[in-house]
PDB file of C-alpha atoms in Angstrom:
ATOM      1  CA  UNK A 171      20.408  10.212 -23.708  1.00  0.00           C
ATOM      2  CA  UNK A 172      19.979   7.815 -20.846  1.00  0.00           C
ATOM      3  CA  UNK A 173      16.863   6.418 -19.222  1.00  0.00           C
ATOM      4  CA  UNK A 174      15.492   5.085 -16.687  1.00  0.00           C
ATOM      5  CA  UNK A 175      15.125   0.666 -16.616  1.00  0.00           C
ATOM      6  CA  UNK A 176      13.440  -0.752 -13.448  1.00  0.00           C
ATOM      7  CA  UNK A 177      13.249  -4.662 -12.979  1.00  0.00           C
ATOM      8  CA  UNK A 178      11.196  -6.000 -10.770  1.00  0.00           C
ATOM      9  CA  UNK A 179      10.903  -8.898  -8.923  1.00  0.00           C
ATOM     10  CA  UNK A 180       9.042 -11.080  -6.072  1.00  0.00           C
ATOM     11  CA  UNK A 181       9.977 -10.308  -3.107  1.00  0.00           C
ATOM     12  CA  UNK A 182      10.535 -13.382  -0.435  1.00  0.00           C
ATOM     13  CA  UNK A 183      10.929 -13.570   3.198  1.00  0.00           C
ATOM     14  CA  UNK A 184      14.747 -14.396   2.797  1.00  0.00           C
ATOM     15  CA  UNK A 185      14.470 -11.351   0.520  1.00  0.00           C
ATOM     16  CA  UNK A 186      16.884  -8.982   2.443  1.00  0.00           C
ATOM     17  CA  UNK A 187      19.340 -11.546   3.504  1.00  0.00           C
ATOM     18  CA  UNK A 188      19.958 -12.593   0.112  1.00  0.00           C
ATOM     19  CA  UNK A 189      21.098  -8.753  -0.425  1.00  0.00           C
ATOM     20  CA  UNK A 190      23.518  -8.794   2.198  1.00  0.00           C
ATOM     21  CA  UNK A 191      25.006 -12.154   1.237  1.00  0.00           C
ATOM     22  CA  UNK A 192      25.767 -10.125  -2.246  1.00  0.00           C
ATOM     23  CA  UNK A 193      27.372  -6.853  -0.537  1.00  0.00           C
ATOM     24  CA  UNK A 194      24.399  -5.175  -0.737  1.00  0.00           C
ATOM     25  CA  UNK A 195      24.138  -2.267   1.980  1.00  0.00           C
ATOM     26  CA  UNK A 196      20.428  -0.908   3.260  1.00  0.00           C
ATOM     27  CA  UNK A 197      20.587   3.186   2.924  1.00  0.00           C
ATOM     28  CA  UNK A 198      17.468   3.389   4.436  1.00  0.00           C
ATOM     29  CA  UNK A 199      13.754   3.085   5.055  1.00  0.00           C
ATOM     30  CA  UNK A 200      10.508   5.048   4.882  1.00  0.00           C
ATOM     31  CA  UNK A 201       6.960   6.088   3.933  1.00  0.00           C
ATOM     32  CA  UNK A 202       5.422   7.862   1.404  1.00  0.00           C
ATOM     33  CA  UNK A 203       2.128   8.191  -0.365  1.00  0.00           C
ATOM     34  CA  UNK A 204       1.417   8.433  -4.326  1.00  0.00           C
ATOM     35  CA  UNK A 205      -0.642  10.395  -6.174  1.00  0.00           C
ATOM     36  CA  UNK A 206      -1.705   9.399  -9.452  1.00  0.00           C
ATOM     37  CA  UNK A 207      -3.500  12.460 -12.594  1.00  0.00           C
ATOM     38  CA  UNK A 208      -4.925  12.099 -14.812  1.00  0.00           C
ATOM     39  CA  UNK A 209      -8.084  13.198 -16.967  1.00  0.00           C
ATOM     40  CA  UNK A 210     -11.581  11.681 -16.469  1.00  0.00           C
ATOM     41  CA  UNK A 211     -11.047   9.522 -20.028  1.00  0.00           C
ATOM     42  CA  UNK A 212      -7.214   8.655 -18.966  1.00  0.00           C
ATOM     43  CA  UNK A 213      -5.865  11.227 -21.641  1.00  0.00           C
ATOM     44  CA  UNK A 214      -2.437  10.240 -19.907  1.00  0.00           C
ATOM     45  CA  UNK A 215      -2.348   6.730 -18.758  1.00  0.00           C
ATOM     46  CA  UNK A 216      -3.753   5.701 -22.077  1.00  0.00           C
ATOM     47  CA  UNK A 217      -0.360   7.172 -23.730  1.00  0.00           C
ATOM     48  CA  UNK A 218       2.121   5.688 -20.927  1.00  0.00           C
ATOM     49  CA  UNK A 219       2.417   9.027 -19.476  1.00  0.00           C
ATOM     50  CA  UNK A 220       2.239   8.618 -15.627  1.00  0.00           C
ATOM     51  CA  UNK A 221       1.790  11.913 -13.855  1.00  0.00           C
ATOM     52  CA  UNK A 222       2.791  11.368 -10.115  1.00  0.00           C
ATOM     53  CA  UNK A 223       2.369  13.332  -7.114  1.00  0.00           C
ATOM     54  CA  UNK A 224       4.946  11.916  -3.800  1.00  0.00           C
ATOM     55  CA  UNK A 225       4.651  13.895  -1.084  1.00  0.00           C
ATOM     56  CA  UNK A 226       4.165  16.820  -2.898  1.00  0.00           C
ATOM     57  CA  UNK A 227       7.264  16.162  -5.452  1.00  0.00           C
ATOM     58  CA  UNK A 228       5.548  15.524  -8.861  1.00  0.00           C
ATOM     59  CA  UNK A 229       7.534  13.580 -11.996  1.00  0.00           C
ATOM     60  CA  UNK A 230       6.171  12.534 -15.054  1.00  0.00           C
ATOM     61  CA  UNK A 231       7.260   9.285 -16.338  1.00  0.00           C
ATOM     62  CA  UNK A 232       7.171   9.620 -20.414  1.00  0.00           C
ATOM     63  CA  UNK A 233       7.747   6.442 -22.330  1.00  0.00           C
ATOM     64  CA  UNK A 234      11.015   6.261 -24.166  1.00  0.00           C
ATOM     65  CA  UNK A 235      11.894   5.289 -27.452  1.00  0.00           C
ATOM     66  CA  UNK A 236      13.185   2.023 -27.734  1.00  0.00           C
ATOM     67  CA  UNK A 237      15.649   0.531 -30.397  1.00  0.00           C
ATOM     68  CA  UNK A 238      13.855  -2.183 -31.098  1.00  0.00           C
ATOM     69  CA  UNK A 239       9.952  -3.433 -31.543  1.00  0.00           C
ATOM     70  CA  UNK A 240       8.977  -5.818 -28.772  1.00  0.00           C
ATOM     71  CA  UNK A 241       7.391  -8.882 -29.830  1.00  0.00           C
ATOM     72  CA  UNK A 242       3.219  -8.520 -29.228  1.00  0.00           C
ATOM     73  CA  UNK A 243       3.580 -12.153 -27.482  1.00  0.00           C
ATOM     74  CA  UNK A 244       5.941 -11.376 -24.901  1.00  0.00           C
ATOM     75  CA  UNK A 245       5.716  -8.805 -22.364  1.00  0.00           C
ATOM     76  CA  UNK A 246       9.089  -6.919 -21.510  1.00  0.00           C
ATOM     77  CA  UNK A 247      11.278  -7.900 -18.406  1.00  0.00           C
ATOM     78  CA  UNK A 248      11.992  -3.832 -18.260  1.00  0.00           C
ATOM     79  CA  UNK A 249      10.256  -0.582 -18.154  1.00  0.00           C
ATOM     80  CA  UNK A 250      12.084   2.063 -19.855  1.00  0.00           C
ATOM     81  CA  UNK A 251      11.094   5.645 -18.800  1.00  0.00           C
ATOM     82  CA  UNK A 252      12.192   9.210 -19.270  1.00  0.00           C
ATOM     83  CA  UNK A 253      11.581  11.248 -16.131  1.00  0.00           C
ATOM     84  CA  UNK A 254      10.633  14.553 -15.560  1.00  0.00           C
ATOM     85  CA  UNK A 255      10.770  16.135 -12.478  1.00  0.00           C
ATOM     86  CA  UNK A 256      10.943  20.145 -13.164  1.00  0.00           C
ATOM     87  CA  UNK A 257       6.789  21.104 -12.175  1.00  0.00           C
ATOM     88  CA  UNK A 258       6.801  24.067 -15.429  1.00  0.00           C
ATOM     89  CA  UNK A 259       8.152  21.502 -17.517  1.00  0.00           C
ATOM     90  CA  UNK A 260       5.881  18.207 -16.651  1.00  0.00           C
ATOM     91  CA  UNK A 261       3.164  21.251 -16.798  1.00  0.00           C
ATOM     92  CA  UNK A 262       4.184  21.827 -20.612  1.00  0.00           C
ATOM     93  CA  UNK A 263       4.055  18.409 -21.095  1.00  0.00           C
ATOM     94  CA  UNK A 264       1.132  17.157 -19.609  1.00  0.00           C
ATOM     95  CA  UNK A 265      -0.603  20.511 -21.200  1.00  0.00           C
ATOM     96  CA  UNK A 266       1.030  19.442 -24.819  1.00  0.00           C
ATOM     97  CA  UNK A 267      -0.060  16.118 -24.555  1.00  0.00           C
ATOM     98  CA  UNK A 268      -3.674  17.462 -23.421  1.00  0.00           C
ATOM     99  CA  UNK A 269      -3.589  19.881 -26.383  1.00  0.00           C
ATOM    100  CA  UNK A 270      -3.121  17.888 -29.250  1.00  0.00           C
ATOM    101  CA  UNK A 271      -5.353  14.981 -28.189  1.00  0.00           C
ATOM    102  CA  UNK A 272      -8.376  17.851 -27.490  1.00  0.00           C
ATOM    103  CA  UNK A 273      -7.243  19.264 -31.257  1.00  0.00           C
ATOM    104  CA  UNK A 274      -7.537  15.462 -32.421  1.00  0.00           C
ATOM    105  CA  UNK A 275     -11.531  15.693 -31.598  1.00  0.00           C
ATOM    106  CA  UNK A 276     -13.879  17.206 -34.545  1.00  0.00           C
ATOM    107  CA  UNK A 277     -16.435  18.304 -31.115  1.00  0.00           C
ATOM    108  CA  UNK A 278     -14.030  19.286 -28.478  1.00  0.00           C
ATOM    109  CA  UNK A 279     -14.911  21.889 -25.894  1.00  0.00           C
ATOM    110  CA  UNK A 280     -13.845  25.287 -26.612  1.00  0.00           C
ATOM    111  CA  UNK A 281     -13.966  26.521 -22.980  1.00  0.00           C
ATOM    112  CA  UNK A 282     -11.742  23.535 -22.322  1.00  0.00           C
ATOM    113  CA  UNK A 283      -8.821  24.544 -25.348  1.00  0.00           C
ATOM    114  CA  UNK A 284      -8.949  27.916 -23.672  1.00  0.00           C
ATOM    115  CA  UNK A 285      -7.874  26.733 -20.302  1.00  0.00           C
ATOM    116  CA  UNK A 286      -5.481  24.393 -22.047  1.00  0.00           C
ATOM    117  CA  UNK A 287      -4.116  27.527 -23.596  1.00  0.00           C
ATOM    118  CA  UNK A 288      -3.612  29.608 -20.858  1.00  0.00           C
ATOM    119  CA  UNK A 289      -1.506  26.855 -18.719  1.00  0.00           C
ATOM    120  CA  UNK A 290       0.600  26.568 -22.049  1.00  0.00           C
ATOM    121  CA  UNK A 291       1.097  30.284 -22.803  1.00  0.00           C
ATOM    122  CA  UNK A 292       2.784  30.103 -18.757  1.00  0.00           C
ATOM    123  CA  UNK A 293       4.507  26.882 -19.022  1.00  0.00           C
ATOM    124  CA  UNK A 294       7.961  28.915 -19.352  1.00  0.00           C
ATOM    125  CA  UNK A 295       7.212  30.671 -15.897  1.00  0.00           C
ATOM    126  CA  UNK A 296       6.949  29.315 -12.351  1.00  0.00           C
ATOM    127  CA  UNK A 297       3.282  30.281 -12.370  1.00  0.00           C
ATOM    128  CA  UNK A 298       2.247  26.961  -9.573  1.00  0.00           C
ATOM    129  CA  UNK A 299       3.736  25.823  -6.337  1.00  0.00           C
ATOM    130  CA  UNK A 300       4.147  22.319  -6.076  1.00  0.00           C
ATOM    131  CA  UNK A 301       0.837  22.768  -3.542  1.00  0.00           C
ATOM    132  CA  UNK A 302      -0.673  24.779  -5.724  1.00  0.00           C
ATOM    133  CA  UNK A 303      -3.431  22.947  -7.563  1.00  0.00           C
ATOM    134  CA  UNK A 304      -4.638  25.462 -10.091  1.00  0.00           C
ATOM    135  CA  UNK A 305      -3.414  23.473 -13.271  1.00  0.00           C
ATOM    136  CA  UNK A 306      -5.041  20.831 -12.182  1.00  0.00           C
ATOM    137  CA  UNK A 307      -8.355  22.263 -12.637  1.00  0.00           C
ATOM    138  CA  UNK A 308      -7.386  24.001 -15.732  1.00  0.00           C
ATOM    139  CA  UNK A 309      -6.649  20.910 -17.546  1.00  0.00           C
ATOM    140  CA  UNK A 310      -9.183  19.093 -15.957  1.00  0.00           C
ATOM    141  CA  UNK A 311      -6.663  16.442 -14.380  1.00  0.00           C
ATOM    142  CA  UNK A 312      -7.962  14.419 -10.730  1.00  0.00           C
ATOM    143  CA  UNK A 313      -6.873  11.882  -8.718  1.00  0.00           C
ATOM    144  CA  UNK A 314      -7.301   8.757 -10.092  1.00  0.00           C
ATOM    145  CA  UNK A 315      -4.605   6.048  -7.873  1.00  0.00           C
ATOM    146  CA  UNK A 316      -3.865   6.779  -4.101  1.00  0.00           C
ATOM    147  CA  UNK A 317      -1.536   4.449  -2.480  1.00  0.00           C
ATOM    148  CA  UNK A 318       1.076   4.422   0.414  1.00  0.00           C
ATOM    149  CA  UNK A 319       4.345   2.594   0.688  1.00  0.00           C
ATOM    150  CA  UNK A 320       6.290   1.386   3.125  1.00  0.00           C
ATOM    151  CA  UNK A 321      10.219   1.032   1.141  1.00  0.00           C
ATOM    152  CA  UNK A 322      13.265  -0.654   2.078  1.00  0.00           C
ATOM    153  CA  UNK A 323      16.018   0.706  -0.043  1.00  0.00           C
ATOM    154  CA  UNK A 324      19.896  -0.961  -0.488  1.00  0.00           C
ATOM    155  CA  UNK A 325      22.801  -0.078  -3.067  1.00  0.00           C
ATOM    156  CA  UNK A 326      25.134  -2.474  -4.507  1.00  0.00           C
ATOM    157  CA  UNK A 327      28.216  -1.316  -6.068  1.00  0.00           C
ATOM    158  CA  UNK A 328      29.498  -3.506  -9.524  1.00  0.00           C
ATOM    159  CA  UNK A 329      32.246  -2.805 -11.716  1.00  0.00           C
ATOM    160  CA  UNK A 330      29.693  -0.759 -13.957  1.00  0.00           C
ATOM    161  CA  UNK A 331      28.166   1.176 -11.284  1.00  0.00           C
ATOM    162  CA  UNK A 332      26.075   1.319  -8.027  1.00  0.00           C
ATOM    163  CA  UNK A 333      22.721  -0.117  -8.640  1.00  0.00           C
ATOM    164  CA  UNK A 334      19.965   0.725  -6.750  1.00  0.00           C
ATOM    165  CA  UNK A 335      17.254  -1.890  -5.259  1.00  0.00           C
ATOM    166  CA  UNK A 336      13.809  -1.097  -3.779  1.00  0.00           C
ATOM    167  CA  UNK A 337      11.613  -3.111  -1.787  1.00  0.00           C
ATOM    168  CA  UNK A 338       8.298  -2.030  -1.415  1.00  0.00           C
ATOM    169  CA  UNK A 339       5.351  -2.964   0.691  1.00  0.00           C
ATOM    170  CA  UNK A 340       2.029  -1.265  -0.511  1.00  0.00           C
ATOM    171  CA  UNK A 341      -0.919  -0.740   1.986  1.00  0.00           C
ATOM    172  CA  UNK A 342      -3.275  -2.732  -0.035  1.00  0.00           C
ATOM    173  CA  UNK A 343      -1.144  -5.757   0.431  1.00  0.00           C
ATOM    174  CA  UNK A 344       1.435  -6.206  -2.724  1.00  0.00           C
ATOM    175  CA  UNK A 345       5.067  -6.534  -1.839  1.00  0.00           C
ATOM    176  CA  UNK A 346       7.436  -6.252  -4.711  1.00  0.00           C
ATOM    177  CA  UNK A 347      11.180  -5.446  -5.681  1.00  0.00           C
ATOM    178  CA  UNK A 348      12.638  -3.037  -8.546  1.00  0.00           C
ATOM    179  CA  UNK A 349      16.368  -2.733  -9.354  1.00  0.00           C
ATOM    180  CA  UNK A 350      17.180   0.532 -11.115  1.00  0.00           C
ATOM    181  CA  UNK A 351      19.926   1.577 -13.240  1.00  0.00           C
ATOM    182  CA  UNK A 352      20.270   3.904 -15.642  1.00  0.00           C
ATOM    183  CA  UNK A 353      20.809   2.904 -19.155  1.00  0.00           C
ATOM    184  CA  UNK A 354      21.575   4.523 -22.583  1.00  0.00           C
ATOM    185  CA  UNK A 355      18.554   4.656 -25.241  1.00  0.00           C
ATOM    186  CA  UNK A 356      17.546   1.383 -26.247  1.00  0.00           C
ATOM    187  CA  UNK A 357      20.390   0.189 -24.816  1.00  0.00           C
ATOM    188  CA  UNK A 358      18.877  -3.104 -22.943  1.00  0.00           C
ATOM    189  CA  UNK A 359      16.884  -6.273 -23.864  1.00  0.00           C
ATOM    190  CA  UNK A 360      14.523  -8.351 -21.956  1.00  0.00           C
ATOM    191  CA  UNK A 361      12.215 -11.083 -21.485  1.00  0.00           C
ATOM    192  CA  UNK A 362       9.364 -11.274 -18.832  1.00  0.00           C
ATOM    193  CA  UNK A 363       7.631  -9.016 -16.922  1.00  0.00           C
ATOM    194  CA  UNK A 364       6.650  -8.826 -13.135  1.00  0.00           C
ATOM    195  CA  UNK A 365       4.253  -6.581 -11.976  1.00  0.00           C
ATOM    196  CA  UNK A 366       4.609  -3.535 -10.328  1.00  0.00           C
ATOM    197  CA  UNK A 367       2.646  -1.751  -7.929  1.00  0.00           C
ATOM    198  CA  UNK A 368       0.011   0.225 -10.856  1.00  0.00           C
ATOM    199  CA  UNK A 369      -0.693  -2.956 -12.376  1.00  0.00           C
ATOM    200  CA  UNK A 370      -1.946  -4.443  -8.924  1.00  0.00           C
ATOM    201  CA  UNK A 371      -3.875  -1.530  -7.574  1.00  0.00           C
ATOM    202  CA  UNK A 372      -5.388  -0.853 -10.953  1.00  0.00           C
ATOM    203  CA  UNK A 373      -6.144  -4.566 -11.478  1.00  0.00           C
ATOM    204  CA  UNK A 374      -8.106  -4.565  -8.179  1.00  0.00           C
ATOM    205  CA  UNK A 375      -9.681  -0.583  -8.731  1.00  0.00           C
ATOM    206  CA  UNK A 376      -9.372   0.123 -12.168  1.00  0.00           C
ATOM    207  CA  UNK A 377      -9.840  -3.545 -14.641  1.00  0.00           C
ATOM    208  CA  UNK A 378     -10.874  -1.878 -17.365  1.00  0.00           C
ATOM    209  CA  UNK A 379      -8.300   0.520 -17.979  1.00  0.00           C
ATOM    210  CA  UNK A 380      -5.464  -1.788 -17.222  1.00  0.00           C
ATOM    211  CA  UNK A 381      -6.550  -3.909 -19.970  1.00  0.00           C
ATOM    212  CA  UNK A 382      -6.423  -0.949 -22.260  1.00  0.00           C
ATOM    213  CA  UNK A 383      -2.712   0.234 -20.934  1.00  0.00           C
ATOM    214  CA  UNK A 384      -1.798  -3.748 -21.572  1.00  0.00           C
ATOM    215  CA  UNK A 385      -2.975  -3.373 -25.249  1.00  0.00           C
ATOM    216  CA  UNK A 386      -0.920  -0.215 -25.784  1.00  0.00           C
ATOM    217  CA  UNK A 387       2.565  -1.315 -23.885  1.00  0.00           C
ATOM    218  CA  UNK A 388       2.117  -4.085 -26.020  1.00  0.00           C
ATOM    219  CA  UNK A 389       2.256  -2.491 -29.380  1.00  0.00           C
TER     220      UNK A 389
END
């Protein structure tokens, strides 16, 4: 199975010339605005699930299972995610992942399981339109990250493959770069981490629960 590694980077003002020195060629440029789910107590985040709407496309990044324990001293260079991008099967996910952590509490709410249930006894069904915000409600998942984006995008072709970079310019003032390949299972090491755009906006909006998604990449 492969995955998904992005490795980011600061971006410069000589940023884009240094891309074309390399052969890099610019595919293109646009807009878009992100939605991040999740439930009121950050069922989700908490777990390193990242449920995404863009532009009414939704994917849920799942961590994946790495080869090898990171050391808790050193952050990781790479993020490694599985992505799913079918809406009945991020809705069995996100409604599995919901499920057992409700089963998990000795005083969850019953009328809460139920709704859980009901999105789960569908999930093999196109019962929701990516507009349609039903499941939402049912398993109690909101808005909790709104941000738009202003990308550059280029591809560079190398013996092993094209690899993709990004350069993105959020409206709340962060300006970073990711290069994206895709990789076999545990199939890459690393060193240091730069941040991307969730750590800044929920550094700014949301200190609290970064620190807790820092504990738990860490582990």
């Amino acid at each position: 199975m492969t995955v998904e590694v992005e490795r980011k980077f600061v971006c410069d003002a000589e940023i884009m010339w240094k891309l074309q020195d390399i052969g890099a060629k610019c595919i293109g440029q646009w807009q878009f605005r992100d939605q991040y789910f999740d439930s009121p107590d950050f069922i989700l985040t908490l777990k390193d699930f990242w449920l995404r709407c863009r532009e009414g496309l939704w994917e849920l990044k799942c961590p994946a299972v790495s080869g090898t324990t990171p050391d808790n001293d050193t952050e990781t260079l790479c993020t490694r995610y599985r992505e799913i991008t079918s809406l009945p099967l991020i809705q069995s996910e996100v409604s599995r992942i919901i499920r057992e952590h409700t089963a998990e509490g000795s005083e969850s709410n019953s009328s809460q399981r139920e709704q859980i249930d009901k999105v789960a006894e569908n999930e093999d069904t196109e019962i929701c339109s990516a507009d349609d915000t039903k499941w939402l409600n049912d398993l109690n998942l909101v808005c909790f990250a709104e941000f738009k984006t202003e990308r550059c995008s280029y591809t560079l072709e190398r013996e092993a493959g094209a690899v993709r970079v990004d350069l993105d310019q959020a409206d709340f003032g962060y300006c970073v770069g990711e290069i994206e390949v895709l990789v076999p299972e545990g199939g890459l090491s690393c060193q240091k981490k730069v941040k991307g755009k969730m750590d800044v906006y929920l550094q700014s909006n949301e200190r609290n629960l970064l620190f807790k998604v820092d504990r738990i990449q860490l582990k």
